[in-house]
Amino acid sequence: MKQLLLDLFEEEEQSLGTFAPGMNNHELLQLMQQVRQRRAPEHMIYLWGETASGKTHLLHALQDNRACLLRALPGRARMKVEGNQQKATLYLLDDCQYLSASAQIDAFALYNQIKERGAWLVASGNLPPADLPLREDLRTRLGWGLIYQLHPLSDEEKIAALEQTAKSRDIKLAPGVLPYLITHFRRDMRSLSGMLTALDKYSLETKRPITLPLLRKLLQQDAST
């Protein structure tokens, strides 16, 4: 079951359409749509917030064949790069708080290159630019554009988002299933969405409706593997 859930998480689409804004301003989603179409008036955007607030989801949602995703990883000197860094018109820089000393040099050079070429940059971190543990000139540049704080969804917002997903996919849920799920399973939206998909698949395989007993059985199988 655990491998099934891992596979489902890999399949979960991270798009602007599947992003639940919650407290986050809907204006941000409109801006992200403009960025994806390369029509945003502001070329430098920085997103910050705690873990599971949706920063990485938005960056992955902006990926296309003209975008380059660069991700800083803890303990890694260089950034992980996905896409053509030379031909991209949109650059996505994730987890800025992990930029090593050498990666900060690369990020500073990239920032200047983006500005000269008129490309777009959407960067993210767990702190506002001024508080990042980075060299001063890079912190300053990350703070020159638009800055948005993202907030994690409340339990009520998570339930509302999952209900909307279930409704759009014609998944029938018994009362109490979603409140139980968000208090007895991993709390990030990607895991919750993956479990909703697993529940639907398990319901079809066993020919049983999605009720609390079915959810409990699935959670027990996941915990025992």
mmCIF file with all atom_site columns, C-alpha atoms in Angstrom:
data_model
loop_
_atom_site.group_PDB
_atom_site.id
_atom_site.type_symbol
_atom_site.label_atom_id
_atom_site.label_alt_id
_atom_site.label_comp_id
_atom_site.label_asym_id
_atom_site.label_entity_id
_atom_site.label_seq_id
_atom_site.pdbx_PDB_ins_code
_atom_site.Cartn_x
_atom_site.Cartn_y
_atom_site.Cartn_z
_atom_site.occupancy
_atom_site.B_iso_or_equiv
_atom_site.pdbx_formal_charge
_atom_site.auth_seq_id
_atom_site.auth_comp_id
_atom_site.auth_asym_id
_atom_site.auth_atom_id
_atom_site.pdbx_PDB_model_num
ATOM 1   C CA . MET A 1 1   ? 0.000   0.000  0.000   1.00 0.00 ? 1   MET A CA 1
ATOM 2   C CA . LYS A 1 2   ? 2.850   2.388  0.832   1.00 0.00 ? 2   LYS A CA 1
ATOM 3   C CA . GLN A 1 3   ? 4.303   1.931  -2.672  1.00 0.00 ? 3   GLN A CA 1
ATOM 4   C CA . LEU A 1 4   ? 0.837   2.555  -4.137  1.00 0.00 ? 4   LEU A CA 1
ATOM 5   C CA . LEU A 1 5   ? 0.628   5.840  -2.246  1.00 0.00 ? 5   LEU A CA 1
ATOM 6   C CA . LEU A 1 6   ? 4.121   6.841  -3.354  1.00 0.00 ? 6   LEU A CA 1
ATOM 7   C CA . ASP A 1 7   ? 3.160   6.122  -6.971  1.00 0.00 ? 7   ASP A CA 1
ATOM 8   C CA . LEU A 1 8   ? -0.034  8.136  -6.592  1.00 0.00 ? 8   LEU A CA 1
ATOM 9   C CA . PHE A 1 9   ? 1.886   11.084 -5.156  1.00 0.00 ? 9   PHE A CA 1
ATOM 10  C CA . GLU A 1 10  ? 4.165   10.978 -8.196  1.00 0.00 ? 10  GLU A CA 1
ATOM 11  C CA . GLU A 1 11  ? 1.090   11.052 -10.453 1.00 0.00 ? 11  GLU A CA 1
ATOM 12  C CA . GLU A 1 12  ? -0.654  13.916 -8.627  1.00 0.00 ? 12  GLU A CA 1
ATOM 13  C CA . GLU A 1 13  ? -0.743  16.914 -10.913 1.00 0.00 ? 13  GLU A CA 1
ATOM 14  C CA . GLN A 1 14  ? 0.832   20.054 -9.504  1.00 0.00 ? 14  GLN A CA 1
ATOM 15  C CA . SER A 1 15  ? -0.907  22.697 -11.562 1.00 0.00 ? 15  SER A CA 1
ATOM 16  C CA . LEU A 1 16  ? -2.349  26.130 -10.928 1.00 0.00 ? 16  LEU A CA 1
ATOM 17  C CA . GLY A 1 17  ? -5.773  24.527 -11.176 1.00 0.00 ? 17  GLY A CA 1
ATOM 18  C CA . THR A 1 18  ? -5.040  22.093 -8.326  1.00 0.00 ? 18  THR A CA 1
ATOM 19  C CA . PHE A 1 19  ? -3.568  24.771 -6.039  1.00 0.00 ? 19  PHE A CA 1
ATOM 20  C CA . ALA A 1 20  ? -5.925  25.634 -3.169  1.00 0.00 ? 20  ALA A CA 1
ATOM 21  C CA . PRO A 1 21  ? -5.256  29.289 -2.246  1.00 0.00 ? 21  PRO A CA 1
ATOM 22  C CA . GLY A 1 22  ? -6.978  29.363 1.132   1.00 0.00 ? 22  GLY A CA 1
ATOM 23  C CA . MET A 1 23  ? -5.828  32.510 2.939   1.00 0.00 ? 23  MET A CA 1
ATOM 24  C CA . ASN A 1 24  ? -3.470  33.235 0.057   1.00 0.00 ? 24  ASN A CA 1
ATOM 25  C CA . ASN A 1 25  ? -4.695  36.079 -2.081  1.00 0.00 ? 25  ASN A CA 1
ATOM 26  C CA . HIS A 1 26  ? -6.447  34.958 -5.271  1.00 0.00 ? 26  HIS A CA 1
ATOM 27  C CA . GLU A 1 27  ? -4.575  37.832 -6.888  1.00 0.00 ? 27  GLU A CA 1
ATOM 28  C CA . LEU A 1 28  ? -1.446  35.688 -6.540  1.00 0.00 ? 28  LEU A CA 1
ATOM 29  C CA . LEU A 1 29  ? -2.980  32.943 -8.686  1.00 0.00 ? 29  LEU A CA 1
ATOM 30  C CA . GLN A 1 30  ? -3.860  35.511 -11.341 1.00 0.00 ? 30  GLN A CA 1
ATOM 31  C CA . LEU A 1 31  ? -0.274  36.725 -11.254 1.00 0.00 ? 31  LEU A CA 1
ATOM 32  C CA . MET A 1 32  ? 1.024   33.154 -11.609 1.00 0.00 ? 32  MET A CA 1
ATOM 33  C CA . GLN A 1 33  ? -1.218  32.699 -14.661 1.00 0.00 ? 33  GLN A CA 1
ATOM 34  C CA . GLN A 1 34  ? 0.347   35.833 -16.145 1.00 0.00 ? 34  GLN A CA 1
ATOM 35  C CA . VAL A 1 35  ? 3.823   34.510 -15.376 1.00 0.00 ? 35  VAL A CA 1
ATOM 36  C CA . ARG A 1 36  ? 3.026   31.208 -17.073 1.00 0.00 ? 36  ARG A CA 1
ATOM 37  C CA . GLN A 1 37  ? 1.898   33.141 -20.156 1.00 0.00 ? 37  GLN A CA 1
ATOM 38  C CA . ARG A 1 38  ? 4.966   35.440 -19.872 1.00 0.00 ? 38  ARG A CA 1
ATOM 39  C CA . ARG A 1 39  ? 2.679   38.467 -19.520 1.00 0.00 ? 39  ARG A CA 1
ATOM 40  C CA . ALA A 1 40  ? 3.327   39.411 -15.881 1.00 0.00 ? 40  ALA A CA 1
ATOM 41  C CA . PRO A 1 41  ? 4.247   43.116 -15.578 1.00 0.00 ? 41  PRO A CA 1
ATOM 42  C CA . GLU A 1 42  ? 6.665   42.295 -12.722 1.00 0.00 ? 42  GLU A CA 1
ATOM 43  C CA . HIS A 1 43  ? 9.577   40.070 -13.777 1.00 0.00 ? 43  HIS A CA 1
ATOM 44  C CA . MET A 1 44  ? 10.920  39.275 -10.283 1.00 0.00 ? 44  MET A CA 1
ATOM 45  C CA . ILE A 1 45  ? 8.640   37.555 -7.739  1.00 0.00 ? 45  ILE A CA 1
ATOM 46  C CA . TYR A 1 46  ? 9.536   36.018 -4.390  1.00 0.00 ? 46  TYR A CA 1
ATOM 47  C CA . LEU A 1 47  ? 7.258   33.615 -2.479  1.00 0.00 ? 47  LEU A CA 1
ATOM 48  C CA . TRP A 1 48  ? 7.853   32.759 1.152   1.00 0.00 ? 48  TRP A CA 1
ATOM 49  C CA . GLY A 1 49  ? 6.157   30.697 3.827   1.00 0.00 ? 49  GLY A CA 1
ATOM 50  C CA . GLU A 1 50  ? 6.577   27.685 6.063   1.00 0.00 ? 50  GLU A CA 1
ATOM 51  C CA . THR A 1 51  ? 6.701   24.078 4.885   1.00 0.00 ? 51  THR A CA 1
ATOM 52  C CA . ALA A 1 52  ? 3.523   22.861 3.115   1.00 0.00 ? 52  ALA A CA 1
ATOM 53  C CA . SER A 1 53  ? 2.314   26.384 2.334   1.00 0.00 ? 53  SER A CA 1
ATOM 54  C CA . GLY A 1 54  ? 2.390   25.649 -1.417  1.00 0.00 ? 54  GLY A CA 1
ATOM 55  C CA . LYS A 1 55  ? 5.572   27.329 -2.657  1.00 0.00 ? 55  LYS A CA 1
ATOM 56  C CA . THR A 1 56  ? 7.008   24.301 -4.456  1.00 0.00 ? 56  THR A CA 1
ATOM 57  C CA . HIS A 1 57  ? 3.565   23.407 -5.826  1.00 0.00 ? 57  HIS A CA 1
ATOM 58  C CA . LEU A 1 58  ? 3.352   26.802 -7.538  1.00 0.00 ? 58  LEU A CA 1
ATOM 59  C CA . LEU A 1 59  ? 6.872   26.567 -8.955  1.00 0.00 ? 59  LEU A CA 1
ATOM 60  C CA . HIS A 1 60  ? 6.212   23.099 -10.389 1.00 0.00 ? 60  HIS A CA 1
ATOM 61  C CA . ALA A 1 61  ? 2.899   24.371 -11.781 1.00 0.00 ? 61  ALA A CA 1
ATOM 62  C CA . LEU A 1 62  ? 4.805   27.007 -13.757 1.00 0.00 ? 62  LEU A CA 1
ATOM 63  C CA . GLN A 1 63  ? 7.151   24.511 -15.402 1.00 0.00 ? 63  GLN A CA 1
ATOM 64  C CA . ASP A 1 64  ? 6.976   24.175 -19.179 1.00 0.00 ? 64  ASP A CA 1
ATOM 65  C CA . ASN A 1 65  ? 9.445   23.612 -22.012 1.00 0.00 ? 65  ASN A CA 1
ATOM 66  C CA . ARG A 1 66  ? 10.652  27.225 -21.766 1.00 0.00 ? 66  ARG A CA 1
ATOM 67  C CA . ALA A 1 67  ? 11.206  27.192 -18.011 1.00 0.00 ? 67  ALA A CA 1
ATOM 68  C CA . CYS A 1 68  ? 14.213  26.174 -15.927 1.00 0.00 ? 68  CYS A CA 1
ATOM 69  C CA . LEU A 1 69  ? 13.732  24.930 -12.360 1.00 0.00 ? 69  LEU A CA 1
ATOM 70  C CA . LEU A 1 70  ? 16.695  25.340 -10.030 1.00 0.00 ? 70  LEU A CA 1
ATOM 71  C CA . ARG A 1 71  ? 16.441  23.874 -6.551  1.00 0.00 ? 71  ARG A CA 1
ATOM 72  C CA . ALA A 1 72  ? 18.820  24.387 -3.649  1.00 0.00 ? 72  ALA A CA 1
ATOM 73  C CA . LEU A 1 73  ? 19.251  21.292 -1.457  1.00 0.00 ? 73  LEU A CA 1
ATOM 74  C CA . PRO A 1 74  ? 20.603  21.066 2.106   1.00 0.00 ? 74  PRO A CA 1
ATOM 75  C CA . GLY A 1 75  ? 24.287  20.173 2.150   1.00 0.00 ? 75  GLY A CA 1
ATOM 76  C CA . ARG A 1 76  ? 24.656  20.364 -1.619  1.00 0.00 ? 76  ARG A CA 1
ATOM 77  C CA . ALA A 1 77  ? 27.141  22.821 -3.103  1.00 0.00 ? 77  ALA A CA 1
ATOM 78  C CA . ARG A 1 78  ? 25.403  23.220 -6.461  1.00 0.00 ? 78  ARG A CA 1
ATOM 79  C CA . MET A 1 79  ? 21.763  23.634 -7.340  1.00 0.00 ? 79  MET A CA 1
ATOM 80  C CA . LYS A 1 80  ? 19.754  20.854 -8.959  1.00 0.00 ? 80  LYS A CA 1
ATOM 81  C CA . VAL A 1 81  ? 18.755  22.040 -12.437 1.00 0.00 ? 81  VAL A CA 1
ATOM 82  C CA . GLU A 1 82  ? 15.802  20.887 -14.552 1.00 0.00 ? 82  GLU A CA 1
ATOM 83  C CA . GLY A 1 83  ? 15.414  22.417 -18.003 1.00 0.00 ? 83  GLY A CA 1
ATOM 84  C CA . ASN A 1 84  ? 17.599  24.390 -20.411 1.00 0.00 ? 84  ASN A CA 1
ATOM 85  C CA . GLN A 1 85  ? 19.234  27.132 -18.373 1.00 0.00 ? 85  GLN A CA 1
ATOM 86  C CA . GLN A 1 86  ? 20.529  28.946 -21.457 1.00 0.00 ? 86  GLN A CA 1
ATOM 87  C CA . LYS A 1 87  ? 17.291  29.126 -23.475 1.00 0.00 ? 87  LYS A CA 1
ATOM 88  C CA . ALA A 1 88  ? 14.690  29.533 -20.716 1.00 0.00 ? 88  ALA A CA 1
ATOM 89  C CA . THR A 1 89  ? 12.423  32.566 -20.545 1.00 0.00 ? 89  THR A CA 1
ATOM 90  C CA . LEU A 1 90  ? 11.267  31.718 -17.011 1.00 0.00 ? 90  LEU A CA 1
ATOM 91  C CA . TYR A 1 91  ? 13.485  30.683 -14.097 1.00 0.00 ? 91  TYR A CA 1
ATOM 92  C CA . LEU A 1 92  ? 12.138  29.036 -10.944 1.00 0.00 ? 92  LEU A CA 1
ATOM 93  C CA . LEU A 1 93  ? 14.477  29.115 -7.935  1.00 0.00 ? 93  LEU A CA 1
ATOM 94  C CA . ASP A 1 94  ? 13.224  26.946 -5.060  1.00 0.00 ? 94  ASP A CA 1
ATOM 95  C CA . ASP A 1 95  ? 14.326  26.794 -1.398  1.00 0.00 ? 95  ASP A CA 1
ATOM 96  C CA . CYS A 1 96  ? 16.641  29.798 -1.415  1.00 0.00 ? 96  CYS A CA 1
ATOM 97  C CA . GLN A 1 97  ? 17.407  29.284 2.279   1.00 0.00 ? 97  GLN A CA 1
ATOM 98  C CA . TYR A 1 98  ? 19.548  26.271 1.325   1.00 0.00 ? 98  TYR A CA 1
ATOM 99  C CA . LEU A 1 99  ? 21.791  28.065 -1.175  1.00 0.00 ? 99  LEU A CA 1
ATOM 100 C CA . SER A 1 100 ? 25.422  27.234 -0.417  1.00 0.00 ? 100 SER A CA 1
ATOM 101 C CA . ALA A 1 101 ? 28.184  29.844 -0.762  1.00 0.00 ? 101 ALA A CA 1
ATOM 102 C CA . SER A 1 102 ? 29.008  28.675 -4.303  1.00 0.00 ? 102 SER A CA 1
ATOM 103 C CA . ALA A 1 103 ? 25.325  28.391 -5.251  1.00 0.00 ? 103 ALA A CA 1
ATOM 104 C CA . GLN A 1 104 ? 24.786  31.963 -4.055  1.00 0.00 ? 104 GLN A CA 1
ATOM 105 C CA . ILE A 1 105 ? 27.425  33.127 -6.522  1.00 0.00 ? 105 ILE A CA 1
ATOM 106 C CA . ASP A 1 106 ? 25.597  31.232 -9.283  1.00 0.00 ? 106 ASP A CA 1
ATOM 107 C CA . ALA A 1 107 ? 22.227  32.653 -8.198  1.00 0.00 ? 107 ALA A CA 1
ATOM 108 C CA . PHE A 1 108 ? 23.581  36.213 -8.179  1.00 0.00 ? 108 PHE A CA 1
ATOM 109 C CA . ALA A 1 109 ? 24.982  35.800 -11.693 1.00 0.00 ? 109 ALA A CA 1
ATOM 110 C CA . LEU A 1 110 ? 21.705  34.215 -12.826 1.00 0.00 ? 110 LEU A CA 1
ATOM 111 C CA . TYR A 1 111 ? 19.702  37.115 -11.409 1.00 0.00 ? 111 TYR A CA 1
ATOM 112 C CA . ASN A 1 112 ? 21.731  39.627 -13.404 1.00 0.00 ? 112 ASN A CA 1
ATOM 113 C CA . GLN A 1 113 ? 21.449  37.466 -16.533 1.00 0.00 ? 113 GLN A CA 1
ATOM 114 C CA . ILE A 1 114 ? 17.659  37.254 -16.164 1.00 0.00 ? 114 ILE A CA 1
ATOM 115 C CA . LYS A 1 115 ? 17.409  41.016 -15.732 1.00 0.00 ? 115 LYS A CA 1
ATOM 116 C CA . GLU A 1 116 ? 19.527  41.678 -18.831 1.00 0.00 ? 116 GLU A CA 1
ATOM 117 C CA . ARG A 1 117 ? 17.508  39.239 -20.963 1.00 0.00 ? 117 ARG A CA 1
ATOM 118 C CA . GLY A 1 118 ? 14.105  40.434 -19.788 1.00 0.00 ? 118 GLY A CA 1
ATOM 119 C CA . ALA A 1 119 ? 13.176  36.953 -18.575 1.00 0.00 ? 119 ALA A CA 1
ATOM 120 C CA . TRP A 1 120 ? 11.072  36.153 -15.505 1.00 0.00 ? 120 TRP A CA 1
ATOM 121 C CA . LEU A 1 121 ? 12.142  34.809 -12.109 1.00 0.00 ? 121 LEU A CA 1
ATOM 122 C CA . VAL A 1 122 ? 9.948   33.264 -9.415  1.00 0.00 ? 122 VAL A CA 1
ATOM 123 C CA . ALA A 1 123 ? 11.973  32.373 -6.318  1.00 0.00 ? 123 ALA A CA 1
ATOM 124 C CA . SER A 1 124 ? 10.905  30.861 -3.015  1.00 0.00 ? 124 SER A CA 1
ATOM 125 C CA . GLY A 1 125 ? 12.154  30.435 0.536   1.00 0.00 ? 125 GLY A CA 1
ATOM 126 C CA . ASN A 1 126 ? 10.978  29.814 4.068   1.00 0.00 ? 126 ASN A CA 1
ATOM 127 C CA . LEU A 1 127 ? 11.765  33.396 5.146   1.00 0.00 ? 127 LEU A CA 1
ATOM 128 C CA . PRO A 1 128 ? 11.308  36.870 3.662   1.00 0.00 ? 128 PRO A CA 1
ATOM 129 C CA . PRO A 1 129 ? 14.339  37.986 1.611   1.00 0.00 ? 129 PRO A CA 1
ATOM 130 C CA . ALA A 1 130 ? 15.751  40.266 4.319   1.00 0.00 ? 130 ALA A CA 1
ATOM 131 C CA . ASP A 1 131 ? 15.922  37.352 6.793   1.00 0.00 ? 131 ASP A CA 1
ATOM 132 C CA . LEU A 1 132 ? 17.497  34.736 4.515   1.00 0.00 ? 132 LEU A CA 1
ATOM 133 C CA . PRO A 1 133 ? 20.987  33.471 5.528   1.00 0.00 ? 133 PRO A CA 1
ATOM 134 C CA . LEU A 1 134 ? 22.493  34.714 2.264   1.00 0.00 ? 134 LEU A CA 1
ATOM 135 C CA . ARG A 1 135 ? 25.024  37.294 1.099   1.00 0.00 ? 135 ARG A CA 1
ATOM 136 C CA . GLU A 1 136 ? 23.670  40.824 1.304   1.00 0.00 ? 136 GLU A CA 1
ATOM 137 C CA . ASP A 1 137 ? 23.672  41.622 -2.420  1.00 0.00 ? 137 ASP A CA 1
ATOM 138 C CA . LEU A 1 138 ? 21.618  38.496 -3.226  1.00 0.00 ? 138 LEU A CA 1
ATOM 139 C CA . ARG A 1 139 ? 19.140  39.179 -0.400  1.00 0.00 ? 139 ARG A CA 1
ATOM 140 C CA . THR A 1 140 ? 18.720  42.703 -1.733  1.00 0.00 ? 140 THR A CA 1
ATOM 141 C CA . ARG A 1 141 ? 17.998  41.551 -5.276  1.00 0.00 ? 141 ARG A CA 1
ATOM 142 C CA . LEU A 1 142 ? 15.498  38.911 -4.158  1.00 0.00 ? 142 LEU A CA 1
ATOM 143 C CA . GLY A 1 143 ? 13.646  41.680 -2.351  1.00 0.00 ? 143 GLY A CA 1
ATOM 144 C CA . TRP A 1 144 ? 13.509  44.086 -5.289  1.00 0.00 ? 144 TRP A CA 1
ATOM 145 C CA . GLY A 1 145 ? 10.438  42.544 -6.923  1.00 0.00 ? 145 GLY A CA 1
ATOM 146 C CA . LEU A 1 146 ? 7.028   41.510 -5.635  1.00 0.00 ? 146 LEU A CA 1
ATOM 147 C CA . ILE A 1 147 ? 7.016   39.575 -2.351  1.00 0.00 ? 147 ILE A CA 1
ATOM 148 C CA . TYR A 1 148 ? 4.142   37.287 -1.311  1.00 0.00 ? 148 TYR A CA 1
ATOM 149 C CA . GLN A 1 149 ? 3.720   35.354 1.919   1.00 0.00 ? 149 GLN A CA 1
ATOM 150 C CA . LEU A 1 150 ? 1.921   32.016 1.552   1.00 0.00 ? 150 LEU A CA 1
ATOM 151 C CA . HIS A 1 151 ? -0.037  30.563 4.474   1.00 0.00 ? 151 HIS A CA 1
ATOM 152 C CA . PRO A 1 152 ? -0.705  26.849 5.099   1.00 0.00 ? 152 PRO A CA 1
ATOM 153 C CA . LEU A 1 153 ? -4.338  25.840 4.751   1.00 0.00 ? 153 LEU A CA 1
ATOM 154 C CA . SER A 1 154 ? -6.459  25.527 7.870   1.00 0.00 ? 154 SER A CA 1
ATOM 155 C CA . ASP A 1 155 ? -8.197  22.192 8.512   1.00 0.00 ? 155 ASP A CA 1
ATOM 156 C CA . GLU A 1 156 ? -11.455 23.693 7.262   1.00 0.00 ? 156 GLU A CA 1
ATOM 157 C CA . GLU A 1 157 ? -9.778  24.886 4.057   1.00 0.00 ? 157 GLU A CA 1
ATOM 158 C CA . LYS A 1 158 ? -8.187  21.469 3.515   1.00 0.00 ? 158 LYS A CA 1
ATOM 159 C CA . ILE A 1 159 ? -11.559 19.766 3.869   1.00 0.00 ? 159 ILE A CA 1
ATOM 160 C CA . ALA A 1 160 ? -13.179 22.255 1.491   1.00 0.00 ? 160 ALA A CA 1
ATOM 161 C CA . ALA A 1 161 ? -10.415 21.694 -1.105  1.00 0.00 ? 161 ALA A CA 1
ATOM 162 C CA . LEU A 1 162 ? -10.701 17.893 -0.812  1.00 0.00 ? 162 LEU A CA 1
ATOM 163 C CA . GLU A 1 163 ? -14.500 18.075 -1.068  1.00 0.00 ? 163 GLU A CA 1
ATOM 164 C CA . GLN A 1 164 ? -14.151 20.110 -4.258  1.00 0.00 ? 164 GLN A CA 1
ATOM 165 C CA . THR A 1 165 ? -11.693 17.570 -5.678  1.00 0.00 ? 165 THR A CA 1
ATOM 166 C CA . ALA A 1 166 ? -14.008 14.688 -4.791  1.00 0.00 ? 166 ALA A CA 1
ATOM 167 C CA . LYS A 1 167 ? -16.975 16.462 -6.369  1.00 0.00 ? 167 LYS A CA 1
ATOM 168 C CA . SER A 1 168 ? -15.055 17.179 -9.585  1.00 0.00 ? 168 SER A CA 1
ATOM 169 C CA . ARG A 1 169 ? -14.090 13.486 -9.854  1.00 0.00 ? 169 ARG A CA 1
ATOM 170 C CA . ASP A 1 170 ? -17.509 12.166 -8.775  1.00 0.00 ? 170 ASP A CA 1
ATOM 171 C CA . ILE A 1 171 ? -16.046 10.482 -5.666  1.00 0.00 ? 171 ILE A CA 1
ATOM 172 C CA . LYS A 1 172 ? -18.765 9.767  -3.103  1.00 0.00 ? 172 LYS A CA 1
ATOM 173 C CA . LEU A 1 173 ? -17.621 10.238 0.498   1.00 0.00 ? 173 LEU A CA 1
ATOM 174 C CA . ALA A 1 174 ? -19.556 9.278  3.622   1.00 0.00 ? 174 ALA A CA 1
ATOM 175 C CA . PRO A 1 175 ? -19.894 11.950 6.318   1.00 0.00 ? 175 PRO A CA 1
ATOM 176 C CA . GLY A 1 176 ? -16.890 12.160 8.631   1.00 0.00 ? 176 GLY A CA 1
ATOM 177 C CA . VAL A 1 177 ? -14.353 10.659 6.189   1.00 0.00 ? 177 VAL A CA 1
ATOM 178 C CA . LEU A 1 178 ? -12.445 13.857 5.484   1.00 0.00 ? 178 LEU A CA 1
ATOM 179 C CA . PRO A 1 179 ? -12.318 15.190 9.074   1.00 0.00 ? 179 PRO A CA 1
ATOM 180 C CA . TYR A 1 180 ? -10.974 11.789 10.173  1.00 0.00 ? 180 TYR A CA 1
ATOM 181 C CA . LEU A 1 181 ? -8.446  11.704 7.335   1.00 0.00 ? 181 LEU A CA 1
ATOM 182 C CA . ILE A 1 182 ? -6.849  15.073 8.086   1.00 0.00 ? 182 ILE A CA 1
ATOM 183 C CA . THR A 1 183 ? -6.447  14.208 11.782  1.00 0.00 ? 183 THR A CA 1
ATOM 184 C CA . HIS A 1 184 ? -5.089  10.649 11.296  1.00 0.00 ? 184 HIS A CA 1
ATOM 185 C CA . PHE A 1 185 ? -2.834  10.990 8.229   1.00 0.00 ? 185 PHE A CA 1
ATOM 186 C CA . ARG A 1 186 ? -0.052  13.216 6.965   1.00 0.00 ? 186 ARG A CA 1
ATOM 187 C CA . ARG A 1 187 ? -1.341  16.764 6.869   1.00 0.00 ? 187 ARG A CA 1
ATOM 188 C CA . ASP A 1 188 ? 0.156   18.209 3.677   1.00 0.00 ? 188 ASP A CA 1
ATOM 189 C CA . MET A 1 189 ? -2.242  18.583 0.770   1.00 0.00 ? 189 MET A CA 1
ATOM 190 C CA . ARG A 1 190 ? -0.253  16.406 -1.606  1.00 0.00 ? 190 ARG A CA 1
ATOM 191 C CA . SER A 1 191 ? -0.406  13.447 0.802   1.00 0.00 ? 191 SER A CA 1
ATOM 192 C CA . LEU A 1 192 ? -4.084  14.057 1.515   1.00 0.00 ? 192 LEU A CA 1
ATOM 193 C CA . SER A 1 193 ? -4.896  14.269 -2.195  1.00 0.00 ? 193 SER A CA 1
ATOM 194 C CA . GLY A 1 194 ? -2.906  11.085 -2.797  1.00 0.00 ? 194 GLY A CA 1
ATOM 195 C CA . MET A 1 195 ? -4.867  9.280  -0.089  1.00 0.00 ? 195 MET A CA 1
ATOM 196 C CA . LEU A 1 196 ? -8.151  10.491 -1.590  1.00 0.00 ? 196 LEU A CA 1
ATOM 197 C CA . THR A 1 197 ? -7.075  8.951  -4.900  1.00 0.00 ? 197 THR A CA 1
ATOM 198 C CA . ALA A 1 198 ? -6.041  5.751  -3.111  1.00 0.00 ? 198 ALA A CA 1
ATOM 199 C CA . LEU A 1 199 ? -9.415  5.624  -1.355  1.00 0.00 ? 199 LEU A CA 1
ATOM 200 C CA . ASP A 1 200 ? -11.230 5.934  -4.679  1.00 0.00 ? 200 ASP A CA 1
ATOM 201 C CA . LYS A 1 201 ? -9.105  3.176  -6.206  1.00 0.00 ? 201 LYS A CA 1
ATOM 202 C CA . TYR A 1 202 ? -9.521  0.934  -3.143  1.00 0.00 ? 202 TYR A CA 1
ATOM 203 C CA . SER A 1 203 ? -13.288 1.519  -3.163  1.00 0.00 ? 203 SER A CA 1
ATOM 204 C CA . LEU A 1 204 ? -13.534 0.469  -6.809  1.00 0.00 ? 204 LEU A CA 1
ATOM 205 C CA . GLU A 1 205 ? -11.351 -2.620 -6.257  1.00 0.00 ? 205 GLU A CA 1
ATOM 206 C CA . THR A 1 206 ? -13.293 -3.817 -3.208  1.00 0.00 ? 206 THR A CA 1
ATOM 207 C CA . LYS A 1 207 ? -16.685 -2.635 -4.504  1.00 0.00 ? 207 LYS A CA 1
ATOM 208 C CA . ARG A 1 208 ? -17.284 -0.893 -1.181  1.00 0.00 ? 208 ARG A CA 1
ATOM 209 C CA . PRO A 1 209 ? -18.384 2.706  -0.594  1.00 0.00 ? 209 PRO A CA 1
ATOM 210 C CA . ILE A 1 210 ? -15.933 5.157  0.920   1.00 0.00 ? 210 ILE A CA 1
ATOM 211 C CA . THR A 1 211 ? -16.866 5.124  4.589   1.00 0.00 ? 211 THR A CA 1
ATOM 212 C CA . LEU A 1 212 ? -14.956 5.523  7.857   1.00 0.00 ? 212 LEU A CA 1
ATOM 213 C CA . PRO A 1 213 ? -14.395 1.728  8.200   1.00 0.00 ? 213 PRO A CA 1
ATOM 214 C CA . LEU A 1 214 ? -12.906 1.597  4.692   1.00 0.00 ? 214 LEU A CA 1
ATOM 215 C CA . LEU A 1 215 ? -10.657 4.582  5.422   1.00 0.00 ? 215 LEU A CA 1
ATOM 216 C CA . ARG A 1 216 ? -9.491  3.071  8.726   1.00 0.00 ? 216 ARG A CA 1
ATOM 217 C CA . LYS A 1 217 ? -8.649  -0.219 6.987   1.00 0.00 ? 217 LYS A CA 1
ATOM 218 C CA . LEU A 1 218 ? -6.635  1.592  4.316   1.00 0.00 ? 218 LEU A CA 1
ATOM 219 C CA . LEU A 1 219 ? -4.763  3.646  6.916   1.00 0.00 ? 219 LEU A CA 1
ATOM 220 C CA . GLN A 1 220 ? -3.976  0.472  8.881   1.00 0.00 ? 220 GLN A CA 1
ATOM 221 C CA . GLN A 1 221 ? -2.565  -1.174 5.747   1.00 0.00 ? 221 GLN A CA 1
ATOM 222 C CA . ASP A 1 222 ? -0.437  1.886  5.059   1.00 0.00 ? 222 ASP A CA 1
ATOM 223 C CA . ALA A 1 223 ? 0.892   1.931  8.638   1.00 0.00 ? 223 ALA A CA 1
ATOM 224 C CA . SER A 1 224 ? 1.711   -1.805 8.614   1.00 0.00 ? 224 SER A CA 1
ATOM 225 C CA . THR A 1 225 ? 3.772   -1.816 5.387   1.00 0.00 ? 225 THR A CA 1
#
